[in-house]
Each structure stands twice: as C-alpha cells, then as structure tokens.
Amino acid sequence: MLNVPSQSFPAASSQQRVAPAGQSGRNKVALKPGHSLMDWIRVAKSGRDLTGLRGRLIDVTEEELQKHNTRHDCWTCIRGMVYNVSPYMDFHPGGEEELMKAAGIDGTDLFDQVHRWVNYESMLKECLVGRMAVKASTALKVNIVVYTKRKLPSSGCTIVDLQDGVVRVEVLLGKMSYMLLHTACAVGKIQVSMRKAAKGKWEELGESLEFHDSLFRMKDRAIFYRECMLVSKTEVTHDTWVFRLQLPLGTLMHVPVGKHIYLKALIQDSEVVKPYTPVEETLVPATLDSTQGTAATDIFLMIKVYPDGVLTPHLNNLNIGNHLSVSSPDGPFSLRLLREVTHLYLLAAGTGFTPMARVIRLALQDLGSLRKTKLMFFNRQERDILWHSELDVLAAEDERFQVEYILSEPCDGWTGRKGRVESSMLTDFLVRPEGSKVFVCVCGPSAFTELTVGLVRQHCFSEEEIHAFQG
C-alpha cells in the first residue's frame, strides 16, 4: 500500500515535512490539477506499463543507466534497484528539478538527504526496471543473488545471522519458514551482502550446511536466538520501561508489524522464555536524524515490570551492556488482514497496547484506504496509560485517529469513562459505515481478550474481521 500521510501528520515541526522556503531542505511545487498523491496511486494501479519494458525486469549496467538521463527517459538507482521515474515527474511534490538531479545516476544519497522516511519501494514499485548489475571485482564487498520462483512479500520477512563463521538466513513466508539468503523485496530474488576477510578471488564457496534450502512449517521450526545487548532503558510510566536492545554485529532482523519475539534468560538455574511485541522508539514517526543507524540494528520493547514476576524483575536489574537472548519473529498476524480496510478498531488493555502501537503507526502512514483508526484503551488508573501524551498529540494532529481511555479504578478528578469492557461500550465504538471495510484488533490479558472478542462477535463482526493478539 502506498504511503499516504495526512495533511496534519506528521506534525508541522517534524523534519518529515518539507522545509518552508528559505530554510534548509527542499521546497514543494504547485502540482497540476489531477496530479495529487491519490491520483498517482490510481495511475500506479491502472495496469499501465510505467517502465516501457512490458513487465520484464532487467539487470542494468552503469553504462546503460547513464543513457536514461532526460525528462522523458529518466532512470535512477536507489539502493541497488533501478526505477523509471519519468511517469512520476508531474506527481512529485518536489518537482521535476529534484528528480532530474538523480537522472541516470545512483540517487540513493540524494534521496536520503531529503526524504529517507518515504516508502519509495511501494510508491515506485510499478516503475521498477530491475537491479544494478554487479561487476566482478576484488573489492571487499560481495553480493550473492539467488532468484526465486515467487515474489516475496516484503524485505521485513528475512532474518540474517552471522554467528561463528556461519551465515544463517531465514525467510518467513506466511505459515512457512524457508532457510536461504537475504531478500530484496518484491522483485522475486533474494540477496545478501558480505565482506571478504582479505582481497582476492575465492577459490571455492564451501559446502552447504545441514538444513540448507529447507522449507519448514513455522510451528515446526526450531526457535533461533541471538545475543542482544541492552543499550538503554527509558521510563514510560511508574512501572513500565522501553528497553532498547542492539542486535549483534552480523545480524540483520526487522520484526514485521504485529509479530512478537521471545526473550530467554537463565534464572536460578531455570530457563525462562516469554513473548514480547516490539514497538518503535516513539509512537509518532521519528525525525530524520533519529532514524539513521537504528532501523535494522535495534529492537525496542515496552515492558511492564511485575515485582513478583518471573522474568521482568530480572530484566529490570540488567545493567547497560548486559546481554539477552532474543528469538526470530513469530506470530500469525499478517498485513494482508489490513488490505483495503477503511475503518480500523483497536481494543487494548494495559500492555496489550504494545502490538497496537505499530499497527497505529502503519495505518496512518501506509494504509491509503484508511479513513478512521479508533483505539479504546483500558487501564486501572490514569498513571498506567502507556504513551498517554503521545496518543493525545496524535489524536489532535490527525483527524483519522481517535482514542478513548477507560479506567477501572479512576481518581476522583477523572472525567472520562469508567468501568470494564462491556457490550454497551462497543455499540458506538464499532460502527460500520455504508461501503466500509472494517477490522478489529484485540489485545490484553487472556480474560480480557476472550471476553472482548466474544463481545465484538455479538456486534455482528465475523471471524475474518477480528484478530486477537496473544501473549
């Protein structure tokens, strides 16, 4: 789905917004009528041949790329992939001049300087010409490319680990797990980059290891862990912190939205394993500066510490620099569930908010069909509400987002709704406008989740319109 931010989100002060005239950054240009972002989405979905190659993907040499450097024949390269951006010229908010700066050359650095946050892979996927051809050389960087029979769902479905001299790559394909190499998004190939220990040609590539080129059901595969270092701990509420874990050198792992990971620790001679759903560093999209260098190396976990818990007191006593065993992503949630959704309803209790945080962010940034996202958030007291101020700011800045807090033990000054989840609360919350496509996500303690899912069904929502996060 294309990235369709609202007019008021990100905030006006965010570096994601184009800088005003006279300041650093680029300026917007006045687009012609019929050339808005939504118009471009319609063009991209029209089935037109936007590359001039009739659906073929080709390897592009540097010499070939340089030939396509004019207004009506403009190719550019971003992170090794080549796009024909000529059809997009009149739709680009920065104008023709900005795109032409990267005509016939590698435009990765130019792109990152201006709008690194933009999901260009979705925006320009119908303009994809192919990949840059790799020249043979004795350089320290080596690219290995493996072509597949099917397109892969996203770059986030692949995990790469280099441990003890062994490269382990897992590709998550729905309910299946495939052991192979690093994916390059939706072009039907898998690619991994490595560095040689010394210059020169390799005489041999070695032998395949056990389970290489194997396909497993997700539930049957062995859980793989890597040791991650605690680099920071930030207080969210009186008993909840965001733990920032750094992946080891040699690991590339993006946890897809809605997936969880397992933490494993040895406590009093017993192995303890618990699932946690990662969040972003903040609820609202981070600024350009704060995203650099963290996307593929850090995992953020919002964890409530229970004094009588088995694992959380151990986590709370860790020092910066200590290590934790972190698994690969797991869980049944799929972004396909949100395809063409217009109204998204989220029901969360306590730390059941954690999977909702990334769903909210994804919905407002990347779901072009979305008209409304509503969160009903249940807590005991006001001080327990996670990211309270950030949720309020987001609701104030983006009219597509709405949040309501329900407290079971409010103080005397609380003016919001009180109580626990019940059918009457959901009557006005779970509306189904004419012509809409609705979806409901539920997460919280097991008793809350079971009760709430039952109440949602009573409001005539089908199994296909409900997802309950477990854990």
Tab-separated table of N, CA and C in Angstrom, residues 164-297:
chain	number	residue	atom	x	y	z
A	164	ASP	N	29.663	-17.398	14.501
A	164	ASP	CA	30.734	-18.406	14.453
A	164	ASP	C	31.097	-18.786	13.028
A	165	GLY	N	31.115	-17.787	12.155
A	165	GLY	CA	31.518	-18.029	10.776
A	165	GLY	C	30.448	-18.645	9.904
A	166	VAL	N	29.229	-18.807	10.435
A	166	VAL	CA	28.138	-19.410	9.679
A	166	VAL	C	27.082	-18.346	9.372
A	167	VAL	N	26.706	-18.185	8.108
A	167	VAL	CA	25.636	-17.288	7.701
A	167	VAL	C	24.328	-18.070	7.716
A	168	ARG	N	23.376	-17.616	8.516
A	168	ARG	CA	22.066	-18.271	8.610
A	168	ARG	C	21.004	-17.267	8.192
A	169	VAL	N	20.226	-17.605	7.179
A	169	VAL	CA	19.195	-16.711	6.676
A	169	VAL	C	17.859	-17.437	6.675
A	170	GLU	N	16.854	-16.807	7.254
A	170	GLU	CA	15.515	-17.386	7.311
A	170	GLU	C	14.539	-16.439	6.624
A	171	VAL	N	13.767	-16.975	5.699
A	171	VAL	CA	12.744	-16.200	5.008
A	171	VAL	C	11.377	-16.665	5.502
A	172	LEU	N	10.609	-15.751	6.072
A	172	LEU	CA	9.288	-16.077	6.606
A	172	LEU	C	8.243	-15.903	5.522
A	173	LEU	N	7.568	-16.981	5.172
A	173	LEU	CA	6.585	-16.973	4.090
A	173	LEU	C	5.241	-17.449	4.647
A	174	GLY	N	4.508	-16.520	5.236
A	174	GLY	CA	3.224	-16.885	5.811
A	174	GLY	C	3.403	-17.861	6.943
A	175	LYS	N	2.851	-19.060	6.792
A	175	LYS	CA	2.967	-20.078	7.829
A	175	LYS	C	4.194	-20.964	7.635
A	176	MET	N	5.009	-20.628	6.632
A	176	MET	CA	6.184	-21.433	6.339
A	176	MET	C	7.464	-20.639	6.616
A	177	SER	N	8.535	-21.371	6.835
A	177	SER	CA	9.847	-20.787	7.072
A	177	SER	C	10.836	-21.416	6.102
A	178	TYR	N	11.562	-20.583	5.341
A	178	TYR	CA	12.474	-21.084	4.320
A	178	TYR	C	13.892	-20.630	4.662
A	179	MET	N	14.817	-21.579	4.750
A	179	MET	CA	16.199	-21.273	5.072
A	179	MET	C	16.968	-20.994	3.789
A	180	LEU	N	17.383	-19.720	3.618
A	180	LEU	CA	18.132	-19.386	2.413
A	180	LEU	C	18.908	-18.105	2.651
A	181	LEU	N	18.791	-17.098	1.747
A	181	LEU	CA	19.592	-15.874	1.797
A	181	LEU	C	18.708	-14.628	1.919
A	182	HIS	N	19.331	-13.445	1.976
A	182	HIS	CA	18.631	-12.183	2.277
A	182	HIS	C	17.808	-11.658	1.105
A	183	THR	N	16.534	-11.305	1.397
A	183	THR	CA	15.607	-10.893	0.349
A	183	THR	C	15.778	-9.458	-0.108
A	184	ALA	N	15.426	-9.178	-1.375
A	184	ALA	CA	15.425	-7.823	-1.917
A	184	ALA	C	14.022	-7.449	-2.320
A	185	CYS	N	13.107	-7.504	-1.376
A	185	CYS	CA	11.726	-7.039	-1.505
A	185	CYS	C	10.993	-7.736	-2.644
A	186	ALA	N	10.199	-6.969	-3.423
A	186	ALA	CA	9.195	-7.588	-4.281
A	186	ALA	C	9.657	-7.799	-5.712
A	187	VAL	N	10.921	-8.210	-5.924
A	187	VAL	CA	11.373	-8.426	-7.289
A	187	VAL	C	11.696	-9.892	-7.544
A	188	GLY	N	11.277	-10.775	-6.639
A	188	GLY	CA	11.439	-12.187	-6.884
A	188	GLY	C	12.851	-12.691	-6.762
A	189	LYS	N	13.686	-12.056	-5.939
A	189	LYS	CA	15.029	-12.559	-5.731
A	189	LYS	C	15.425	-12.352	-4.277
A	190	ILE	N	16.473	-13.057	-3.875
A	190	ILE	CA	16.999	-12.957	-2.522
A	190	ILE	C	18.461	-12.572	-2.631
A	191	GLN	N	18.903	-11.646	-1.796
A	191	GLN	CA	20.256	-11.127	-1.932
A	191	GLN	C	20.866	-10.878	-0.564
A	192	VAL	N	22.141	-11.219	-0.406
A	192	VAL	CA	22.845	-10.944	0.843
A	192	VAL	C	24.211	-10.356	0.508
A	193	SER	N	24.648	-9.375	1.271
A	193	SER	CA	25.955	-8.761	1.075
A	193	SER	C	26.889	-9.179	2.196
A	194	MET	N	28.126	-9.581	1.831
A	194	MET	CA	29.126	-9.968	2.824
A	194	MET	C	30.439	-9.264	2.478
A	195	ARG	N	31.361	-9.269	3.426
A	195	ARG	CA	32.688	-8.714	3.176
A	195	ARG	C	33.753	-9.804	3.322
A	196	LYS	N	34.681	-9.818	2.389
A	196	LYS	CA	35.772	-10.772	2.459
A	196	LYS	C	36.725	-10.408	3.602
A	197	ALA	N	37.367	-11.422	4.135
A	197	ALA	CA	38.387	-11.160	5.149
A	197	ALA	C	39.635	-10.537	4.514
A	198	ALA	N	39.866	-10.838	3.246
A	198	ALA	CA	41.018	-10.285	2.535
A	198	ALA	C	40.670	-10.157	1.062
A	199	LYS	N	41.355	-9.258	0.362
A	199	LYS	CA	41.118	-9.071	-1.060
A	199	LYS	C	41.560	-10.313	-1.837
A	200	GLY	N	41.012	-10.411	-3.062
A	200	GLY	CA	41.377	-11.523	-3.912
A	200	GLY	C	40.188	-12.396	-4.249
A	201	LYS	N	40.380	-13.333	-5.180
A	201	LYS	CA	39.292	-14.203	-5.602
A	201	LYS	C	39.145	-15.388	-4.656
A	202	TRP	N	37.889	-15.788	-4.453
A	202	TRP	CA	37.627	-17.013	-3.696
A	202	TRP	C	37.836	-18.208	-4.622
A	203	GLU	N	38.591	-19.173	-4.156
A	203	GLU	CA	38.820	-20.388	-4.941
A	203	GLU	C	37.623	-21.316	-4.876
A	204	GLU	N	36.863	-21.273	-3.779
A	204	GLU	CA	35.671	-22.100	-3.635
A	204	GLU	C	34.696	-21.411	-2.694
A	205	LEU	N	33.443	-21.808	-2.760
A	205	LEU	CA	32.405	-21.197	-1.935
A	205	LEU	C	32.025	-22.054	-0.737
A	206	GLY	N	32.646	-23.221	-0.566
A	206	GLY	CA	32.349	-24.069	0.573
A	206	GLY	C	31.195	-25.015	0.302
A	207	GLU	N	30.769	-25.723	1.343
A	207	GLU	CA	29.705	-26.711	1.219
A	207	GLU	C	28.457	-26.253	1.953
A	208	SER	N	27.319	-26.696	1.469
A	208	SER	CA	26.052	-26.369	2.126
A	208	SER	C	25.985	-27.044	3.491
A	209	LEU	N	25.395	-26.332	4.456
A	209	LEU	CA	25.262	-26.865	5.803
A	209	LEU	C	23.949	-27.620	5.948
A	210	GLU	N	23.805	-28.318	7.051
A	210	GLU	CA	22.579	-29.060	7.332
A	210	GLU	C	21.386	-28.108	7.346
A	211	PHE	N	20.280	-28.540	6.748
A	211	PHE	CA	19.020	-27.783	6.648
A	211	PHE	C	19.070	-26.644	5.631
A	212	HIS	N	20.191	-26.512	4.882
A	212	HIS	CA	20.221	-25.501	3.824
A	212	HIS	C	19.162	-25.821	2.773
A	213	ASP	N	18.514	-24.796	2.241
A	213	ASP	CA	17.485	-24.949	1.207
A	213	ASP	C	16.344	-25.838	1.705
A	214	SER	N	15.932	-25.598	2.959
A	214	SER	CA	14.867	-26.394	3.568
A	214	SER	C	13.646	-25.531	3.841
A	215	LEU	N	12.474	-26.147	3.716
A	215	LEU	CA	11.210	-25.456	3.956
A	215	LEU	C	10.500	-26.134	5.117
A	216	PHE	N	10.195	-25.332	6.165
A	216	PHE	CA	9.525	-25.865	7.349
A	216	PHE	C	8.217	-25.128	7.581
A	217	ARG	N	7.289	-25.798	8.239
A	217	ARG	CA	6.154	-25.081	8.780
A	217	ARG	C	6.649	-24.249	9.954
A	218	MET	N	6.120	-23.014	10.086
A	218	MET	CA	6.594	-22.113	11.133
A	218	MET	C	6.523	-22.770	12.506
A	219	LYS	N	5.432	-23.473	12.770
A	219	LYS	CA	5.261	-24.068	14.098
A	219	LYS	C	6.210	-25.236	14.342
A	220	ASP	N	6.809	-25.772	13.284
A	220	ASP	CA	7.708	-26.918	13.434
A	220	ASP	C	9.180	-26.515	13.468
A	221	ARG	N	9.477	-25.292	13.115
A	221	ARG	CA	10.878	-24.901	13.034
A	221	ARG	C	11.443	-24.664	14.431
A	222	ALA	N	12.724	-24.896	14.583
A	222	ALA	CA	13.387	-24.637	15.864
A	222	ALA	C	13.549	-23.135	16.050
A	223	ILE	N	13.270	-22.657	17.253
A	223	ILE	CA	13.415	-21.233	17.531
A	223	ILE	C	14.893	-20.891	17.624
A	224	PHE	N	15.295	-19.873	16.886
A	224	PHE	CA	16.702	-19.476	16.838
A	224	PHE	C	16.886	-18.195	17.643
A	225	TYR	N	17.923	-18.154	18.465
A	225	TYR	CA	18.198	-16.993	19.316
A	225	TYR	C	19.551	-16.395	18.964
A	226	ARG	N	19.661	-15.088	19.183
A	226	ARG	CA	20.941	-14.408	19.099
A	226	ARG	C	21.069	-13.520	20.344
A	227	GLU	N	22.309	-13.236	20.747
A	227	GLU	CA	22.556	-12.462	21.965
A	227	GLU	C	22.542	-10.965	21.643
A	228	CYS	N	21.593	-10.247	22.246
A	228	CYS	CA	21.455	-8.815	22.021
A	228	CYS	C	21.863	-8.050	23.275
A	229	MET	N	22.428	-6.867	23.080
A	229	MET	CA	22.937	-6.076	24.192
A	229	MET	C	21.940	-4.981	24.579
A	230	LEU	N	21.710	-4.815	25.873
A	230	LEU	CA	20.874	-3.726	26.369
A	230	LEU	C	21.663	-2.428	26.281
A	231	VAL	N	21.168	-1.464	25.496
A	231	VAL	CA	21.888	-0.202	25.310
A	231	VAL	C	21.212	0.969	26.004
A	232	SER	N	19.914	0.852	26.341
A	232	SER	CA	19.256	1.920	27.091
A	232	SER	C	17.949	1.409	27.664
A	233	LYS	N	17.449	2.137	28.675
A	233	LYS	CA	16.161	1.824	29.295
A	233	LYS	C	15.487	3.148	29.627
A	234	THR	N	14.304	3.378	29.041
A	234	THR	CA	13.614	4.659	29.178
A	234	THR	C	12.296	4.459	29.901
A	235	GLU	N	12.044	5.262	30.935
A	235	GLU	CA	10.817	5.136	31.711
A	235	GLU	C	9.619	5.645	30.912
A	236	VAL	N	8.536	4.874	30.922
A	236	VAL	CA	7.291	5.260	30.260
A	236	VAL	C	6.239	5.627	31.304
A	237	THR	N	6.045	4.753	32.270
A	237	THR	CA	5.167	5.025	33.412
A	237	THR	C	5.897	4.593	34.687
A	238	HIS	N	5.189	4.598	35.804
A	238	HIS	CA	5.793	4.244	37.088
A	238	HIS	C	6.309	2.816	37.130
A	239	ASP	N	5.794	1.925	36.259
A	239	ASP	CA	6.235	0.524	36.298
A	239	ASP	C	6.540	-0.054	34.928
A	240	THR	N	6.651	0.794	33.924
A	240	THR	CA	6.864	0.325	32.549
A	240	THR	C	8.013	1.092	31.907
A	241	TRP	N	8.880	0.370	31.212
A	241	TRP	CA	10.037	0.966	30.553
A	241	TRP	C	10.126	0.468	29.109
A	242	VAL	N	10.797	1.261	28.270
A	242	VAL	CA	11.173	0.808	26.931
A	242	VAL	C	12.630	0.369	26.983
A	243	PHE	N	12.841	-0.921	26.750
A	243	PHE	CA	14.185	-1.489	26.707
A	243	PHE	C	14.665	-1.478	25.252
A	244	ARG	N	15.815	-0.900	25.045
A	244	ARG	CA	16.397	-0.851	23.693
A	244	ARG	C	17.519	-1.881	23.606
A	245	LEU	N	17.325	-2.871	22.736
A	245	LEU	CA	18.281	-3.954	22.568
A	245	LEU	C	18.969	-3.825	21.215
A	246	GLN	N	20.263	-3.976	21.220
A	246	GLN	CA	21.044	-3.866	19.978
A	246	GLN	C	21.380	-5.257	19.463
A	247	LEU	N	21.033	-5.499	18.200
A	247	LEU	CA	21.355	-6.778	17.571
A	247	LEU	C	22.868	-6.927	17.422
A	248	PRO	N	23.375	-8.139	17.463
A	248	PRO	CA	24.830	-8.328	17.334
A	248	PRO	C	25.307	-8.009	15.926
A	249	LEU	N	26.580	-7.666	15.837
A	249	LEU	CA	27.195	-7.435	14.536
A	249	LEU	C	27.074	-8.707	13.711
A	250	GLY	N	26.601	-8.578	12.490
A	250	GLY	CA	26.407	-9.747	11.640
A	250	GLY	C	24.972	-10.201	11.576
A	251	THR	N	24.063	-9.510	12.316
A	251	THR	CA	22.640	-9.854	12.278
A	251	THR	C	21.847	-8.713	11.650
A	252	LEU	N	20.965	-9.056	10.750
A	252	LEU	CA	20.004	-8.114	10.173
A	252	LEU	C	18.627	-8.717	10.393
A	253	MET	N	17.796	-8.049	11.219
A	253	MET	CA	16.476	-8.590	11.523
A	253	MET	C	15.495	-7.449	11.729
A	254	HIS	N	14.467	-7.431	10.913
A	254	HIS	CA	13.361	-6.494	11.082
A	254	HIS	C	12.150	-7.293	11.532
A	255	VAL	N	11.570	-6.909	12.672
A	255	VAL	CA	10.392	-7.603	13.170
A	255	VAL	C	9.157	-6.989	12.507
A	256	PRO	N	8.433	-7.739	11.678
A	256	PRO	CA	7.263	-7.183	10.995
A	256	PRO	C	6.197	-6.722	11.982
A	257	VAL	N	5.392	-5.766	11.560
A	257	VAL	CA	4.295	-5.253	12.389
A	257	VAL	C	3.381	-6.406	12.799
A	258	GLY	N	3.040	-6.459	14.077
A	258	GLY	CA	2.146	-7.488	14.573
A	258	GLY	C	2.816	-8.772	15.011
A	259	LYS	N	4.101	-8.915	14.724
A	259	LYS	CA	4.844	-10.108	15.147
A	259	LYS	C	5.485	-9.865	16.517
A	260	HIS	N	5.768	-10.946	17.239
A	260	HIS	CA	6.445	-10.831	18.517
A	260	HIS	C	7.756	-11.600	18.475
A	261	ILE	N	8.577	-11.364	19.493
A	261	ILE	CA	9.813	-12.130	19.668
A	261	ILE	C	9.786	-12.739	21.070
A	262	TYR	N	10.679	-13.685	21.321
A	262	TYR	CA	10.790	-14.298	22.637
A	262	TYR	C	12.105	-13.857	23.288
A	263	LEU	N	12.029	-13.524	24.571
A	263	LEU	CA	13.230	-13.300	25.369
A	263	LEU	C	13.490	-14.545	26.198
A	264	LYS	N	14.753	-14.936	26.271
A	264	LYS	CA	15.128	-16.134	27.034
A	264	LYS	C	16.232	-15.776	28.017
A	265	ALA	N	16.072	-16.214	29.257
A	265	ALA	CA	17.089	-15.950	30.276
A	265	ALA	C	17.176	-17.128	31.229
A	266	LEU	N	18.355	-17.324	31.792
A	266	LEU	CA	18.568	-18.367	32.790
A	266	LEU	C	18.430	-17.735	34.168
A	267	ILE	N	17.385	-18.107	34.902
A	267	ILE	CA	17.097	-17.516	36.201
A	267	ILE	C	17.031	-18.638	37.235
A	268	GLN	N	17.934	-18.582	38.202
A	268	GLN	CA	18.009	-19.594	39.253
A	268	GLN	C	18.036	-21.012	38.664
A	269	ASP	N	18.938	-21.172	37.691
A	269	ASP	CA	19.178	-22.464	37.042
A	269	ASP	C	18.003	-22.957	36.205
A	270	SER	N	16.999	-22.097	35.980
A	270	SER	CA	15.866	-22.473	35.126
A	270	SER	C	15.812	-21.539	33.919
A	271	GLU	N	15.515	-22.126	32.773
A	271	GLU	CA	15.394	-21.340	31.543
A	271	GLU	C	13.984	-20.766	31.457
A	272	VAL	N	13.880	-19.435	31.363
A	272	VAL	CA	12.592	-18.749	31.293
A	272	VAL	C	12.462	-18.098	29.921
A	273	VAL	N	11.329	-18.319	29.263
A	273	VAL	CA	11.069	-17.764	27.930
A	273	VAL	C	9.718	-17.047	27.955
A	274	LYS	N	9.689	-15.785	27.491
A	274	LYS	CA	8.453	-15.009	27.457
A	274	LYS	C	8.362	-14.240	26.138
A	275	PRO	N	7.127	-14.106	25.576
A	275	PRO	CA	6.963	-13.343	24.332
A	275	PRO	C	6.745	-11.853	24.601
A	276	TYR	N	7.287	-11.018	23.722
A	276	TYR	CA	7.074	-9.570	23.798
A	276	TYR	C	6.952	-9.017	22.384
A	277	THR	N	6.081	-8.025	22.231
A	277	THR	CA	5.877	-7.411	20.919
A	277	THR	C	6.665	-6.109	20.837
A	278	PRO	N	7.585	-5.973	19.892
A	278	PRO	CA	8.361	-4.737	19.774
A	278	PRO	C	7.485	-3.532	19.436
A	279	VAL	N	7.951	-2.365	19.843
A	279	VAL	CA	7.345	-1.090	19.460
A	279	VAL	C	8.406	-0.286	18.729
A	280	GLU	N	8.021	0.891	18.233
A	280	GLU	CA	9.023	1.810	17.709
A	280	GLU	C	9.588	2.611	18.881
A	281	GLU	N	10.608	3.427	18.600
A	281	GLU	CA	11.199	4.226	19.669
A	281	GLU	C	10.182	5.205	20.246
A	282	THR	N	9.312	5.742	19.403
A	282	THR	CA	8.215	6.600	19.827
A	282	THR	C	6.982	6.222	19.024
A	283	LEU	N	5.828	6.717	19.445
A	283	LEU	CA	4.589	6.407	18.733
A	283	LEU	C	4.525	7.118	17.400
A	284	VAL	N	4.811	8.417	17.405
A	284	VAL	CA	4.763	9.195	16.160
A	284	VAL	C	6.034	8.941	15.373
A	285	PRO	N	5.999	9.082	14.053
A	285	PRO	CA	7.195	8.820	13.244
A	285	PRO	C	8.369	9.655	13.705
A	286	ALA	N	9.521	9.012	13.808
A	286	ALA	CA	10.717	9.702	14.275
A	286	ALA	C	11.219	10.681	13.232
A	287	THR	N	12.019	11.650	13.667
A	287	THR	CA	12.607	12.603	12.740
A	287	THR	C	13.693	11.920	11.933
A	288	LEU	N	14.120	12.609	10.903
A	288	LEU	CA	15.128	12.051	10.006
A	288	LEU	C	16.391	11.665	10.766
A	289	ASP	N	16.851	12.557	11.658
A	289	ASP	CA	18.115	12.309	12.347
A	289	ASP	C	18.038	11.096	13.261
A	290	SER	N	16.921	10.938	13.960
A	290	SER	CA	16.839	9.874	14.957
A	290	SER	C	16.629	8.501	14.350
A	291	THR	N	16.279	8.420	13.088
A	291	THR	CA	16.069	7.109	12.467
A	291	THR	C	17.350	6.550	11.876
A	292	GLN	N	18.322	7.380	11.624
A	292	GLN	CA	19.521	6.913	10.954
A	292	GLN	C	20.307	5.982	11.856
A	293	GLY	N	20.670	4.837	11.316
A	293	GLY	CA	21.516	3.912	12.037
A	293	GLY	C	20.803	3.017	13.019
A	294	THR	N	19.472	3.079	13.134
A	294	THR	CA	18.798	2.267	14.139
A	294	THR	C	17.815	1.280	13.532
A	295	ALA	N	17.421	1.464	12.282
A	295	ALA	CA	16.307	0.705	11.720
A	295	ALA	C	16.538	-0.794	11.758
A	296	ALA	N	17.754	-1.252	11.412
A	296	ALA	CA	17.993	-2.688	11.310
A	296	ALA	C	18.860	-3.215	12.439
A	297	THR	N	19.215	-2.379	13.426
A	297	THR	CA	20.151	-2.801	14.455
A	297	THR	C	19.547	-2.821	15.848
